[in-house]
CSV table of C-alpha atoms in Angstrom, one decimal:
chain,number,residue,atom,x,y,z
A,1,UNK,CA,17.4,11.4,-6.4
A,2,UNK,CA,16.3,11.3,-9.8
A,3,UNK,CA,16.6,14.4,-12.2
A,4,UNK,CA,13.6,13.9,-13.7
A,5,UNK,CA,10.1,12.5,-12.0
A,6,UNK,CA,9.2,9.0,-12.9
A,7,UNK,CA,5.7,8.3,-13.2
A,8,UNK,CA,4.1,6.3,-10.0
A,9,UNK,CA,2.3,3.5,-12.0
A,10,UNK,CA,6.4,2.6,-13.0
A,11,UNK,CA,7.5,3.2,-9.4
A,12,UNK,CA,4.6,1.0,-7.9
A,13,UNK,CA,6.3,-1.4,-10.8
A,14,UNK,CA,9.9,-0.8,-9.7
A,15,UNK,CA,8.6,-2.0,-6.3
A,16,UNK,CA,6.5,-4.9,-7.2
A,17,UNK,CA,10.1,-6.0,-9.2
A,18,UNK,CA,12.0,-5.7,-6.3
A,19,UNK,CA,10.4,-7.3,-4.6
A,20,UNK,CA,10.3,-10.5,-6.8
A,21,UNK,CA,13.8,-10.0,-7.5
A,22,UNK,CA,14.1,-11.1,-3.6
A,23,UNK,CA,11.2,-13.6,-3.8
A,24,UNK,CA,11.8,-17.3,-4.2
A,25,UNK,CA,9.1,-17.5,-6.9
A,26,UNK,CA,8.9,-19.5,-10.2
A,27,UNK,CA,10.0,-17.3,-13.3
A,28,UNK,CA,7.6,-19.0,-15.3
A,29,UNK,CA,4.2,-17.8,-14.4
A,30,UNK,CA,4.2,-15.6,-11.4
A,31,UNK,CA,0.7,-13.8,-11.6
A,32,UNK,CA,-1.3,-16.7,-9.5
A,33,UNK,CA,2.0,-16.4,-6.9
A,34,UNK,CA,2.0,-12.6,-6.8
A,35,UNK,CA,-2.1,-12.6,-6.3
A,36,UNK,CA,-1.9,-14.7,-3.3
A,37,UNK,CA,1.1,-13.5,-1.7
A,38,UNK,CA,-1.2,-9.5,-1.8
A,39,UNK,CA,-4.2,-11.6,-1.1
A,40,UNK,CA,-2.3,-13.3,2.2
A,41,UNK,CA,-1.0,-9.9,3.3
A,42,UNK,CA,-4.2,-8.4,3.1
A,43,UNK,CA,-5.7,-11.2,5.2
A,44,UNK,CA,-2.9,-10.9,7.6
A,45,UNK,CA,-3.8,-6.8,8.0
A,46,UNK,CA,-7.5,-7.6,8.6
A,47,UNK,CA,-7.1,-10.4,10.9
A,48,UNK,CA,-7.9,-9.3,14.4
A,49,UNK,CA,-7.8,-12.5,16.8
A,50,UNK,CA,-4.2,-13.7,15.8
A,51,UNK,CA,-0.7,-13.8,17.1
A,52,UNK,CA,-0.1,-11.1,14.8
A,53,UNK,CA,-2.2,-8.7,16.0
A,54,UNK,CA,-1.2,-9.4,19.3
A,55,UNK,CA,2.0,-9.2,18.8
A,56,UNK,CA,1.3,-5.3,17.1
A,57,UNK,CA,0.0,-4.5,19.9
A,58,UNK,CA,2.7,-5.1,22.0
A,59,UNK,CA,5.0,-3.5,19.2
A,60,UNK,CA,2.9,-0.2,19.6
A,61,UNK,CA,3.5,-0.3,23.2
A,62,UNK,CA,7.3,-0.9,22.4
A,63,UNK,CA,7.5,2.2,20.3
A,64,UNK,CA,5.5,4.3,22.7
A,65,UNK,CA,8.4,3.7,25.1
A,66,UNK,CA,11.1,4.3,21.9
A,67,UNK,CA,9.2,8.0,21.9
A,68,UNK,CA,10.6,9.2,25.2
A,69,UNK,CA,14.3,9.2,23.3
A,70,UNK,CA,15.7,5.6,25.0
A,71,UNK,CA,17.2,4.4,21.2
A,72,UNK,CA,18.3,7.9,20.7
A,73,UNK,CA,20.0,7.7,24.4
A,74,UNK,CA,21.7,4.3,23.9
A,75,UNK,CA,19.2,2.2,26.2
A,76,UNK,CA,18.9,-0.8,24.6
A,77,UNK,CA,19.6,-4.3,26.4
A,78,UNK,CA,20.5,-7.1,23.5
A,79,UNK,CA,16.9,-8.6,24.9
A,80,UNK,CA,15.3,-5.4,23.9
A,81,UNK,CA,17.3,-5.4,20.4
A,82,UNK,CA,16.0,-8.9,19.7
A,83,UNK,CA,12.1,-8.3,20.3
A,84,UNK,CA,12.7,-4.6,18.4
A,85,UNK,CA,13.7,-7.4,14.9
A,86,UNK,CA,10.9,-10.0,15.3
A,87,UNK,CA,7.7,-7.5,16.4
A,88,UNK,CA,5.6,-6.3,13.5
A,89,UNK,CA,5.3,-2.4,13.5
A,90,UNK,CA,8.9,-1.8,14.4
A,91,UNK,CA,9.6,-1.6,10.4
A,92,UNK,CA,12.5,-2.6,8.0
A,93,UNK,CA,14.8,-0.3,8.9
A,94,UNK,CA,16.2,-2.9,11.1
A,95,UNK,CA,16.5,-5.7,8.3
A,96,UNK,CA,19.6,-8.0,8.9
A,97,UNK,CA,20.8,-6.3,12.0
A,98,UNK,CA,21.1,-9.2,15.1
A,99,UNK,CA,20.9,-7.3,18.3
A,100,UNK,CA,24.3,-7.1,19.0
A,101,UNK,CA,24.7,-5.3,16.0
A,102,UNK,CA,21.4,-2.7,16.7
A,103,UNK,CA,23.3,-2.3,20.0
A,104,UNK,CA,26.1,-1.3,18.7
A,105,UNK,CA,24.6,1.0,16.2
A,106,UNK,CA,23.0,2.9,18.8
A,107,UNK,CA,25.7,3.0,20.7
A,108,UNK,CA,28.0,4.2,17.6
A,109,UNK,CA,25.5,6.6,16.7
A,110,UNK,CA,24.7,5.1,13.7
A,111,UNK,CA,21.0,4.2,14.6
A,112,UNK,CA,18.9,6.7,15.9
A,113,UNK,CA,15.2,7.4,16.7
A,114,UNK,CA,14.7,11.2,16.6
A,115,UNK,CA,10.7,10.9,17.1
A,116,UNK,CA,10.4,14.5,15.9
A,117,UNK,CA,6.8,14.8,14.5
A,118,UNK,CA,5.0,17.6,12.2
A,119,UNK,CA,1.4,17.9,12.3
A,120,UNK,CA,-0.9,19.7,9.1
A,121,UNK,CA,-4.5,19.8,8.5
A,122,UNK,CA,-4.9,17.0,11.0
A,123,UNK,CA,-1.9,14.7,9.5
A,124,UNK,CA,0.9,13.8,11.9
A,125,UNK,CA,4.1,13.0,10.2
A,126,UNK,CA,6.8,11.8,12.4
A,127,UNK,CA,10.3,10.8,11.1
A,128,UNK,CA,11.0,8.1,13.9
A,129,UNK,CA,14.2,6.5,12.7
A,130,UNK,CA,17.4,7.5,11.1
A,131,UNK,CA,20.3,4.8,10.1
A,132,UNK,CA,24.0,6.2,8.4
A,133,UNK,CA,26.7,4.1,8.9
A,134,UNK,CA,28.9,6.1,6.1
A,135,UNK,CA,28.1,3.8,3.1
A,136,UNK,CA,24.0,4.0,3.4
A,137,UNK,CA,21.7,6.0,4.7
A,138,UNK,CA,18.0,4.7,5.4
A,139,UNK,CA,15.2,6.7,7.3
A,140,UNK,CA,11.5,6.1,8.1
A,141,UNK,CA,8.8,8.5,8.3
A,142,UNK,CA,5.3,7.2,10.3
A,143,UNK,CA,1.8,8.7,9.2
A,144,UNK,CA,-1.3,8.9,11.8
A,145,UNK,CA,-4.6,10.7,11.3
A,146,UNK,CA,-8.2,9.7,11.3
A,147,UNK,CA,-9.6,7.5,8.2
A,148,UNK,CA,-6.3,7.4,6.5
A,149,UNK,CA,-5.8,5.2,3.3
A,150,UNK,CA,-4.8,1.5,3.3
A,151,UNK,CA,-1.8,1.8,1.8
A,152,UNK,CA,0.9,5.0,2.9
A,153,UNK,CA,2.3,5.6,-0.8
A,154,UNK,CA,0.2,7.8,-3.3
A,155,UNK,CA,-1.5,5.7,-6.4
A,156,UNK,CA,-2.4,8.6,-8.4
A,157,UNK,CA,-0.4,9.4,-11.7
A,158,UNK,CA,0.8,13.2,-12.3
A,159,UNK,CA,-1.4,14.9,-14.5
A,160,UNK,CA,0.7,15.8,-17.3
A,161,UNK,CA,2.7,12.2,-17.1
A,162,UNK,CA,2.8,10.5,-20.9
A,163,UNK,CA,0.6,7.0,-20.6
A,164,UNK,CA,-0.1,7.0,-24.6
A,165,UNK,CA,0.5,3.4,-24.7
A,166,UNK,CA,-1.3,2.6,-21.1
A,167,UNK,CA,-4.7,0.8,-20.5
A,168,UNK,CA,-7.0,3.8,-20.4
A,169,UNK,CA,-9.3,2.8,-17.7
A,170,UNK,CA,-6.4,2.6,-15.4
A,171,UNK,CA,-5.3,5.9,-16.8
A,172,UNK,CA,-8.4,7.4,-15.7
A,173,UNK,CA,-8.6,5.9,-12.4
A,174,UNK,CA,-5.0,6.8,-11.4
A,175,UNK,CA,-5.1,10.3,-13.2
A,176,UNK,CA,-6.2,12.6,-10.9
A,177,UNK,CA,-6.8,16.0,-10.1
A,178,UNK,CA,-4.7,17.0,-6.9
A,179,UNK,CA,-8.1,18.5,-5.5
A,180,UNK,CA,-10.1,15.1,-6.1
A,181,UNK,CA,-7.2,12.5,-4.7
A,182,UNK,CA,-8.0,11.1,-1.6
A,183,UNK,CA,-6.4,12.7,1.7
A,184,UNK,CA,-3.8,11.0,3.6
A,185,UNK,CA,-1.1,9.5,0.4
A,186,UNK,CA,2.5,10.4,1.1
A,187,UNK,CA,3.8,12.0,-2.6
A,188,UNK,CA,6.7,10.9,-4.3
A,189,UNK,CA,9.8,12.2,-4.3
A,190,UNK,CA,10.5,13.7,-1.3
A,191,UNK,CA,13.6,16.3,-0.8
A,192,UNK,CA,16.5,15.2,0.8
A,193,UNK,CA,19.3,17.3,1.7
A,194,UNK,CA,22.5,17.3,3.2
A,195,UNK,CA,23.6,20.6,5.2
A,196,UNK,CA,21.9,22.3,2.7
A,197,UNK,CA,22.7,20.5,-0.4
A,198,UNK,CA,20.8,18.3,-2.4
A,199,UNK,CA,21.5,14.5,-2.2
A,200,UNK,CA,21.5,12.9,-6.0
A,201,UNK,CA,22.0,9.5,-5.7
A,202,UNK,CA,21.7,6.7,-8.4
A,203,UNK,CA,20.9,4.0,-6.0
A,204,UNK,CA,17.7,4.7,-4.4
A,205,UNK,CA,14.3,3.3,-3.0
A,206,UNK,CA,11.3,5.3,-1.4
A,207,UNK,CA,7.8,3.3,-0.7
A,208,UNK,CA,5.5,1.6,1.7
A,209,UNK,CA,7.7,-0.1,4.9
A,210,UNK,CA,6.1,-3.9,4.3
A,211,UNK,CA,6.8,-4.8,8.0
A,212,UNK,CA,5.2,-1.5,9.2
A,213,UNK,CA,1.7,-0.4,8.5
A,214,UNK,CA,1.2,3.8,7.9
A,215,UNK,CA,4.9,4.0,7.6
A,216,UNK,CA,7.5,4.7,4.3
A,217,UNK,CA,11.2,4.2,4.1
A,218,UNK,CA,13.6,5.6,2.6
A,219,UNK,CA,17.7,4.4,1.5
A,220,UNK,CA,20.3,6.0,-0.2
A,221,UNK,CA,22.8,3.1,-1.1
A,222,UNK,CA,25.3,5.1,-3.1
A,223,UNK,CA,25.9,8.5,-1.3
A,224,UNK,CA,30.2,8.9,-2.2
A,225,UNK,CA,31.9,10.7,1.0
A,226,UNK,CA,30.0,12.2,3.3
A,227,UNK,CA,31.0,13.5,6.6
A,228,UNK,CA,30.8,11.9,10.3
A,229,UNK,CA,28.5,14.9,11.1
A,230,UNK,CA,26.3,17.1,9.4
A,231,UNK,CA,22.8,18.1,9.3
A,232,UNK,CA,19.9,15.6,7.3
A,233,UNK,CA,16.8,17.5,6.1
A,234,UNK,CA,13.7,15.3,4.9
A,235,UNK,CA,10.9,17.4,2.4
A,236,UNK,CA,7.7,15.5,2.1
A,237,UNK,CA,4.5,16.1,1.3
A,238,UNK,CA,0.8,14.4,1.6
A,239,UNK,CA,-2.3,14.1,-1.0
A,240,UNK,CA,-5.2,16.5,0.4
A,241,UNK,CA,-2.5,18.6,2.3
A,242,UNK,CA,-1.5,22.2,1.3
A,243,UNK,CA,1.4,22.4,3.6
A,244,UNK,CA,4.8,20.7,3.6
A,245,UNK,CA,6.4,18.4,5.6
A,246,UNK,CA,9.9,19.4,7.0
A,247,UNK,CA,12.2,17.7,9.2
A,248,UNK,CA,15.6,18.9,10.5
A,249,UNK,CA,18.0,16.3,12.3
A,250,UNK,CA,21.6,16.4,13.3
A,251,UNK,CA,23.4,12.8,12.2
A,252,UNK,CA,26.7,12.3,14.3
A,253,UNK,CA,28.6,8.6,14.0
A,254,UNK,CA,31.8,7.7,15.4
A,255,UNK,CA,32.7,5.9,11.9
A,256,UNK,CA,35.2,2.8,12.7
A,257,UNK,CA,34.4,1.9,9.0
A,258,UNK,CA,37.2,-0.7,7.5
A,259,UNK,CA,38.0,0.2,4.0
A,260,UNK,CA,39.8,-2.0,1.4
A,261,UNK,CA,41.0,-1.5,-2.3
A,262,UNK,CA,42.6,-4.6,-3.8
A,263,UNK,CA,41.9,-3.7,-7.1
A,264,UNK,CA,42.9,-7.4,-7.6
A,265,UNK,CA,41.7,-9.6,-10.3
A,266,UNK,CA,40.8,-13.4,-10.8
A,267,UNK,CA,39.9,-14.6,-14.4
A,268,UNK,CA,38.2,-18.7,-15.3
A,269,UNK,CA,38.6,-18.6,-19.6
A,270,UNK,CA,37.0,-15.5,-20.6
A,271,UNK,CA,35.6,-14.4,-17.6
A,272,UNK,CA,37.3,-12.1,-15.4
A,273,UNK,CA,36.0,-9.8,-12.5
A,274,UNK,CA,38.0,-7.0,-10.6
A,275,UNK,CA,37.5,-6.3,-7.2
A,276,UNK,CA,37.4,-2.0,-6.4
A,277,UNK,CA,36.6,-1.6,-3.0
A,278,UNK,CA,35.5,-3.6,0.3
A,279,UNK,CA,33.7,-1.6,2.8
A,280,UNK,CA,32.5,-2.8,6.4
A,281,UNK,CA,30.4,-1.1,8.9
A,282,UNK,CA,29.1,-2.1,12.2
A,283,UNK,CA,25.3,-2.8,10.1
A,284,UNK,CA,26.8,-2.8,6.4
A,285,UNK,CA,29.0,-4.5,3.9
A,286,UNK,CA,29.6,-3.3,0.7
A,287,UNK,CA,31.3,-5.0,-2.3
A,288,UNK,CA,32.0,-3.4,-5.6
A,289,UNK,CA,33.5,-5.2,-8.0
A,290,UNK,CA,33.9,-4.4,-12.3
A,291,UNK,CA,33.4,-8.1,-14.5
A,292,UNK,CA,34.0,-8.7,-18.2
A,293,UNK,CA,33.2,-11.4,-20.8
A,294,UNK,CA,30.9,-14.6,-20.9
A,295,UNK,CA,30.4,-16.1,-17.7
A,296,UNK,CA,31.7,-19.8,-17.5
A,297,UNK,CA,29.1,-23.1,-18.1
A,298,UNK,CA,29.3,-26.5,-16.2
A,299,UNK,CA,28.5,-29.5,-17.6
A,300,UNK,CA,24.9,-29.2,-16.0
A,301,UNK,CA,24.3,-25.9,-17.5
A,302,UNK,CA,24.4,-26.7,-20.8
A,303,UNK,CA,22.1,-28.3,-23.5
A,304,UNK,CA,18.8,-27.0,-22.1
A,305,UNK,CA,20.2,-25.3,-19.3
A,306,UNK,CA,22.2,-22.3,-18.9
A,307,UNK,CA,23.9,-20.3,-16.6
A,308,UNK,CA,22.6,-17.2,-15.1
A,309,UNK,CA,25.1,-13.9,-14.5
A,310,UNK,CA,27.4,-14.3,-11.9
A,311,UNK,CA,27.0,-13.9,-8.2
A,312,UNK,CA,29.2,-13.0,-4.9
A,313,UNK,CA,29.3,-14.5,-1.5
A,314,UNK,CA,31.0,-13.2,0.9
A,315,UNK,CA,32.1,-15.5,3.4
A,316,UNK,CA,34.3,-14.5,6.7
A,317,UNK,CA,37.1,-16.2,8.4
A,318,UNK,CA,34.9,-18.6,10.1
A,319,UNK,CA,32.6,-19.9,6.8
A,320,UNK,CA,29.8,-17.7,8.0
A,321,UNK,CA,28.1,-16.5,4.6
A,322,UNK,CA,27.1,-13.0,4.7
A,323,UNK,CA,23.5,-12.4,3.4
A,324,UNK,CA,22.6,-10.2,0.4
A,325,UNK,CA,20.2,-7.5,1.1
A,326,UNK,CA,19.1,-7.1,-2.5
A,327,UNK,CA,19.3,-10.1,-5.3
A,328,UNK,CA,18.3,-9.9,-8.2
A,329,UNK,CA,17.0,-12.4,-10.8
A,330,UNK,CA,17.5,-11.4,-14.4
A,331,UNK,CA,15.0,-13.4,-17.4
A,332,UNK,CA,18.0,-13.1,-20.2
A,333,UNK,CA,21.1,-14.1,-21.1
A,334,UNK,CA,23.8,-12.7,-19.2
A,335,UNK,CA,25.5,-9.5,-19.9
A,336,UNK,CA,29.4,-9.7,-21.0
A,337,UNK,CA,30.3,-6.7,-18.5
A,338,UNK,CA,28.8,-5.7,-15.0
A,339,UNK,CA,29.6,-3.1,-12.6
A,340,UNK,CA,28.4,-4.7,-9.5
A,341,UNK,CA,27.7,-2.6,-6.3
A,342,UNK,CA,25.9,-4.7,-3.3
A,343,UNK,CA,25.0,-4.2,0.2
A,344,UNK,CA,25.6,-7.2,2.3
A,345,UNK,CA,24.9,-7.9,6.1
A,346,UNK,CA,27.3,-6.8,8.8
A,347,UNK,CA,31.0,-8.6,9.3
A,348,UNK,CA,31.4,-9.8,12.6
A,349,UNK,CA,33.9,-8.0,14.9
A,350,UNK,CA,37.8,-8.9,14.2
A,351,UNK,CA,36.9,-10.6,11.1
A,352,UNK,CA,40.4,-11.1,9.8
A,353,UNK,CA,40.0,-11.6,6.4
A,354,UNK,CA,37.1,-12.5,3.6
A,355,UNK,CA,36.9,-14.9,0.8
A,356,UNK,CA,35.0,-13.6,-2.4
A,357,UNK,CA,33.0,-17.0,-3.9
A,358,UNK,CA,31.6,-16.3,-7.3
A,359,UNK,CA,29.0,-18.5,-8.6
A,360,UNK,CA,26.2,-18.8,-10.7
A,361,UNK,CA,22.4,-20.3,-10.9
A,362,UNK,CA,21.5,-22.7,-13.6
A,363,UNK,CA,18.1,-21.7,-15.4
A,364,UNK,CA,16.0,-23.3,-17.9
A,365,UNK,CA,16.0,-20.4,-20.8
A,366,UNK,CA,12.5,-21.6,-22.4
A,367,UNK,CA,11.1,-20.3,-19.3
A,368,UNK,CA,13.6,-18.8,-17.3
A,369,UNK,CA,13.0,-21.0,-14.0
A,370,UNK,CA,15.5,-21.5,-11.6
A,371,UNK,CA,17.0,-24.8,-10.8
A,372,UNK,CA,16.4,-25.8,-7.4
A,373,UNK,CA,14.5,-23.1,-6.2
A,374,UNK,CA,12.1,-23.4,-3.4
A,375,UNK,CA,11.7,-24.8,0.3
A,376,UNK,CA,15.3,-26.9,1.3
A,377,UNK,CA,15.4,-29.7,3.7
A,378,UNK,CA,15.8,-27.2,6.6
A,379,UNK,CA,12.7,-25.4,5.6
A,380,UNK,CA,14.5,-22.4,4.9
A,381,UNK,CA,13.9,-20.8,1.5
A,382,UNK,CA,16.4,-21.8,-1.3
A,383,UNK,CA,17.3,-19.1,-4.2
A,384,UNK,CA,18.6,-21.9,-6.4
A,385,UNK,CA,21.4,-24.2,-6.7
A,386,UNK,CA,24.9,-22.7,-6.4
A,387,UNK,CA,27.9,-23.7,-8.8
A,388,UNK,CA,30.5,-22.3,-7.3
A,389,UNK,CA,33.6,-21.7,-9.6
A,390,UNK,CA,36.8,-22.5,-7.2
A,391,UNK,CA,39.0,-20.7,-9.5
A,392,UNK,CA,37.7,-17.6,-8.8
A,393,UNK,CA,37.6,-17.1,-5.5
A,394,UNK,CA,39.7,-14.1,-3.7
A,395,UNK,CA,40.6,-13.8,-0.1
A,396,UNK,CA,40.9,-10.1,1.0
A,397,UNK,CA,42.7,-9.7,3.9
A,398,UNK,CA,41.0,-6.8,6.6
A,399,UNK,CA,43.1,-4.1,7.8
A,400,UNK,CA,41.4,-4.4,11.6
């Protein structure tokens, strides 16, 4: 967690980026995109007679079963696993897990649903899920009460937070006394520890769950070594509350987690890149790798196109590309040295090896669009077009 506090109005930011970081959007313009994307979620939230809210309402159902401890207990059929990823309400912490793999996790450990719940001042908190898989650790905390805000994460600004060069009407509106804010925000920064001990992580995201209303999430993504079993705590607090919020779980996996150093290196000209570390998990994979000077052009990326920093897929013995969780889009010039740490979806079981393809995007620099971006021919989105640099690619052998 972060040593010092960060104001909210730059969180709500941090957010906002992310999430356009793993948007498909132009990089030209992107206020009219970002309007109607809030605009269409906020139409999907008040619509009453859709398959949506249908579909909620079975996902309530679904989690009032969850509540009697049948995740926690390992009771989950692959049918059930599937339905848990495509219901609305059942929350992000299940992003890019396929049912096999949420079976497995339960099964491992890895996934639970402790359901414990904490009730102040007519607030119920209840932390209802709990991922570690020993490279990241993600948990989600539900909120229920009467009249409860809109959105779960607080808007208001500390009051002694330094805004000297912020709009002042905004200022004012998000500058408020403790006693004045509006009941029912979760605060930032909640307290997470680890038998006892503080977690400080550098990697770290805490905010609304998008694909569950009244619900927050939280993900450590660089925790170091941490043990197969110990004790998580979770400190929270809520606007209009006196009282904190305390939760006490145990966390016990049986950790089958492959890990591989190469420490090799593959270098195109003046590029090189060094890979440190492989880890895979039965819901994660991790790639850190250290890079170094200007990253290689084609012929198409030059003139008035350029090439963006350089990217990593991860592709398993069988061609199957593993998805990114997080990717990020960056409106400058690349950098001449990166220390790349990424999360990537699960490796299939008895993956022998993995090939490391770098590439790169090409962008227009007088506006920073992306070449190739949008809908494909299968419908499916398109993050831009890929120039693969065959020179660089490493296969990594897995020690199963």
């Amino acid at each position: 967690m972060d040593k010092h506090p960060i104001p909210p109005y730059e969180r709500e930011m941090d957010q906002l980026e992310n999430w356009i970081n793993e948007s498909v959007m132009p990089r030209g313009s992107m206020s009219d995109q970002i309007m109607k994307e809030i605009e269409k979620r906020a139409m999907q939230r008040k619509t009453t007679k859709s398959k949506f809210a249908k579909r909620a309402v079975l996902a309530a159902s679904v989690v009032g079963i969850l509540g009697a401890g049948v995740v926690g207990a390992g009771f989950i059929s692959p049918t059930m696993a599937a339905t848990l990823k495509q219901i609305p309400g059942i929350g992000s912490i299940f992003y890019g897990l396929s049912s096999d793999e949420i079976q497995t996790a339960v099964d491992k450990g890895i996934l639970s649903h402790p359901n414990e719940s904490v009730t102040h001042d007519g607030i119920t908190l209840t932390l209802s899920d709990v991922l570690y898989d020993g490279t990241r650790l993600s948990f989600s905390i539900e909120r229920k009460g009467e009249n409860m805000p809109e959105t779960s994460m607080s808007p208001y600004l500390p009051m002694d937070a330094i805004t000297e060069n912020s709009d002042e009407e905004w200022v004012k509106k998000h500058k408020v006394p403790e006693k004045d804010q509006l009941k029912g925000y979760f605060k930032f920064h909640p307290e997470v520890l680890i038998n006892g001990k503080k977690v400080d992580s550098d990697l770290y995201s805490y905010g609304d769950d998008p694909e569950k209303k009244n619900s927050v999430v939280g993900e450590f993504m660089q925790l170091g070594s941490l043990p197969d079993e110990f004790e998580l705590t979770v400190k929270t607090s809520m606007t209009g509350v006196n009282e904190p919020y305390e939760f006490k779980v145990p966390v016990k996996i049986d950790n089958t987690m492959i890990v591989v150093q190469p420490n090799e290196t593959k270098t195109s000209s003046n590029f090189s890149y060094t890979v440190k570390e492989l880890k895979s998990t039965s819901t994660t994979t991790r790639l850190v790798l250290d890079s170094t000077g200007e990253v290689p052009a084609s012929q198409e990326q030059t003139g008035e196109y350029a090439p963006t920093m350089m990217y990593y897929d991860i592709v398993d013995d069988q061609g199957n590309i593993l998805e990114q969780r997080k990717f990020g889009y960056f409106n400058s010039k690349p950098k001449t040295e990166y220390h790349v740490d990424e999360l990537y979806d699960a490796l299939k079981p008895n993956t022998k090896y993995v090939t490391i393809k770098p590439f790169t995007l090409t962008v227009k620099p007088a506006d920073w669009s992306i070449v190739g971006e949008g809908k494909g021919a299968d419908g499916k989105l398109k993050r831009g077009d890929k120039t693969y640099i065959k020179e660089l690619e490493m296969k990594i052998p897995l020690n199963n």
